[in-house]
Structure formats: structure tokens, C-alpha cells
Amino acid sequence: MDRILIHPPFLITLACIYIASVHKEKDIRTWFEELSVDMNIVKTIAMEILDFYENHRPFTPPSTNP
């Protein structure tokens, strides 16, 4: 995962906070607005993080019941 080489740490942190807020269904738009951060960049990084975990999820074969 080369996100740490591409994006500044504070943007990765904000992307993780954004992911958590969406997952917990919390509206923190006002908080992000106060930071004056480009949400398009934050959302792009969030998608990159989620894509990474989706693509690197360990494979578990489906269980079969006899």
C-alpha cells in the first residue's frame, strides 16, 4: 500500500475519519467544512484505501455442509 508515499499523512487521516463517519452514519460535513479541505481529494483517498482492503482480503473458501 503506497498511499503513505503519495498522500500527506493528514489527508490519509481525514480519509480514515471520513470512512468511519460514513460507516457509522454520522454527518460530519460541517466539521470537514471548518477544515477547509478539498473533499474530492479526501473521498478519492478513502476509495483508494477501501479498494486496497477489498483487493487484499484473505481468500476464504465457502464452507460446504455434507
Short mmCIF file of C-alpha atoms in Angstrom, two decimals:
data_model
loop_
_atom_site.label_atom_id
_atom_site.label_comp_id
_atom_site.label_asym_id
_atom_site.label_seq_id
_atom_site.Cartn_x
_atom_site.Cartn_y
_atom_site.Cartn_z
CA MET A 1 0.00 0.00 0.00
CA ASP A 2 1.83 3.05 -1.23
CA ARG A 3 -0.73 5.62 -0.06
CA ILE A 4 1.74 6.82 2.55
CA LEU A 5 4.19 7.65 -0.22
CA ILE A 6 1.65 9.55 -2.34
CA HIS A 7 -0.53 11.48 0.10
CA PRO A 8 0.35 13.58 3.16
CA PRO A 9 -0.42 11.86 6.48
CA PHE A 10 -3.09 14.40 7.43
CA LEU A 11 -5.09 13.60 4.28
CA ILE A 12 -4.87 9.85 4.96
CA THR A 13 -6.10 10.53 8.49
CA LEU A 14 -9.00 12.61 7.21
CA ALA A 15 -9.89 9.88 4.73
CA CYS A 16 -10.00 7.34 7.56
CA ILE A 17 -12.21 9.65 9.62
CA TYR A 18 -14.45 10.07 6.57
CA ILE A 19 -14.70 6.27 6.13
CA ALA A 20 -15.60 5.85 9.81
CA SER A 21 -18.23 8.60 9.66
CA VAL A 22 -19.89 7.02 6.64
CA HIS A 23 -19.77 3.58 8.25
CA LYS A 24 -21.34 4.90 11.47
CA GLU A 25 -23.78 7.10 9.51
CA LYS A 26 -22.57 10.29 11.22
CA ASP A 27 -22.90 13.60 9.41
CA ILE A 28 -19.65 15.47 9.94
CA ARG A 29 -19.78 17.68 6.84
CA THR A 30 -19.72 20.83 8.97
CA TRP A 31 -16.56 19.64 10.68
CA PHE A 32 -14.88 18.99 7.34
CA GLU A 33 -16.02 22.40 6.06
CA GLU A 34 -14.31 24.07 9.01
CA LEU A 35 -11.06 22.38 8.00
CA SER A 36 -11.20 23.92 4.52
CA VAL A 37 -10.06 20.67 2.96
CA ASP A 38 -10.86 19.54 -0.58
CA MET A 39 -13.39 16.75 -0.01
CA ASN A 40 -12.83 15.38 -3.50
CA ILE A 41 -9.27 14.54 -2.52
CA VAL A 42 -10.37 13.06 0.82
CA LYS A 43 -13.01 10.91 -0.89
CA THR A 44 -10.52 9.76 -3.54
CA ILE A 45 -8.06 8.66 -0.86
CA ALA A 46 -10.88 6.95 1.05
CA MET A 47 -11.80 4.98 -2.07
CA GLU A 48 -8.15 4.02 -2.58
CA ILE A 49 -7.99 2.73 1.00
CA LEU A 50 -11.23 0.76 0.62
CA ASP A 51 -10.08 -0.65 -2.73
CA PHE A 52 -6.83 -1.77 -1.14
CA TYR A 53 -8.61 -3.69 1.60
CA GLU A 54 -11.13 -5.15 -0.85
CA ASN A 55 -8.34 -6.40 -3.12
CA HIS A 56 -6.19 -7.77 -0.30
CA ARG A 57 -8.87 -9.51 1.71
CA PRO A 58 -7.73 -13.05 2.53
CA PHE A 59 -9.49 -15.69 0.48
CA THR A 60 -11.70 -18.00 2.50
CA PRO A 61 -13.29 -20.77 0.52
CA PRO A 62 -17.02 -21.23 1.03
CA SER A 63 -17.81 -23.90 3.57
CA THR A 64 -19.81 -26.87 2.43
CA ASN A 65 -22.16 -28.82 4.61
CA PRO A 66 -22.37 -32.54 3.78
#
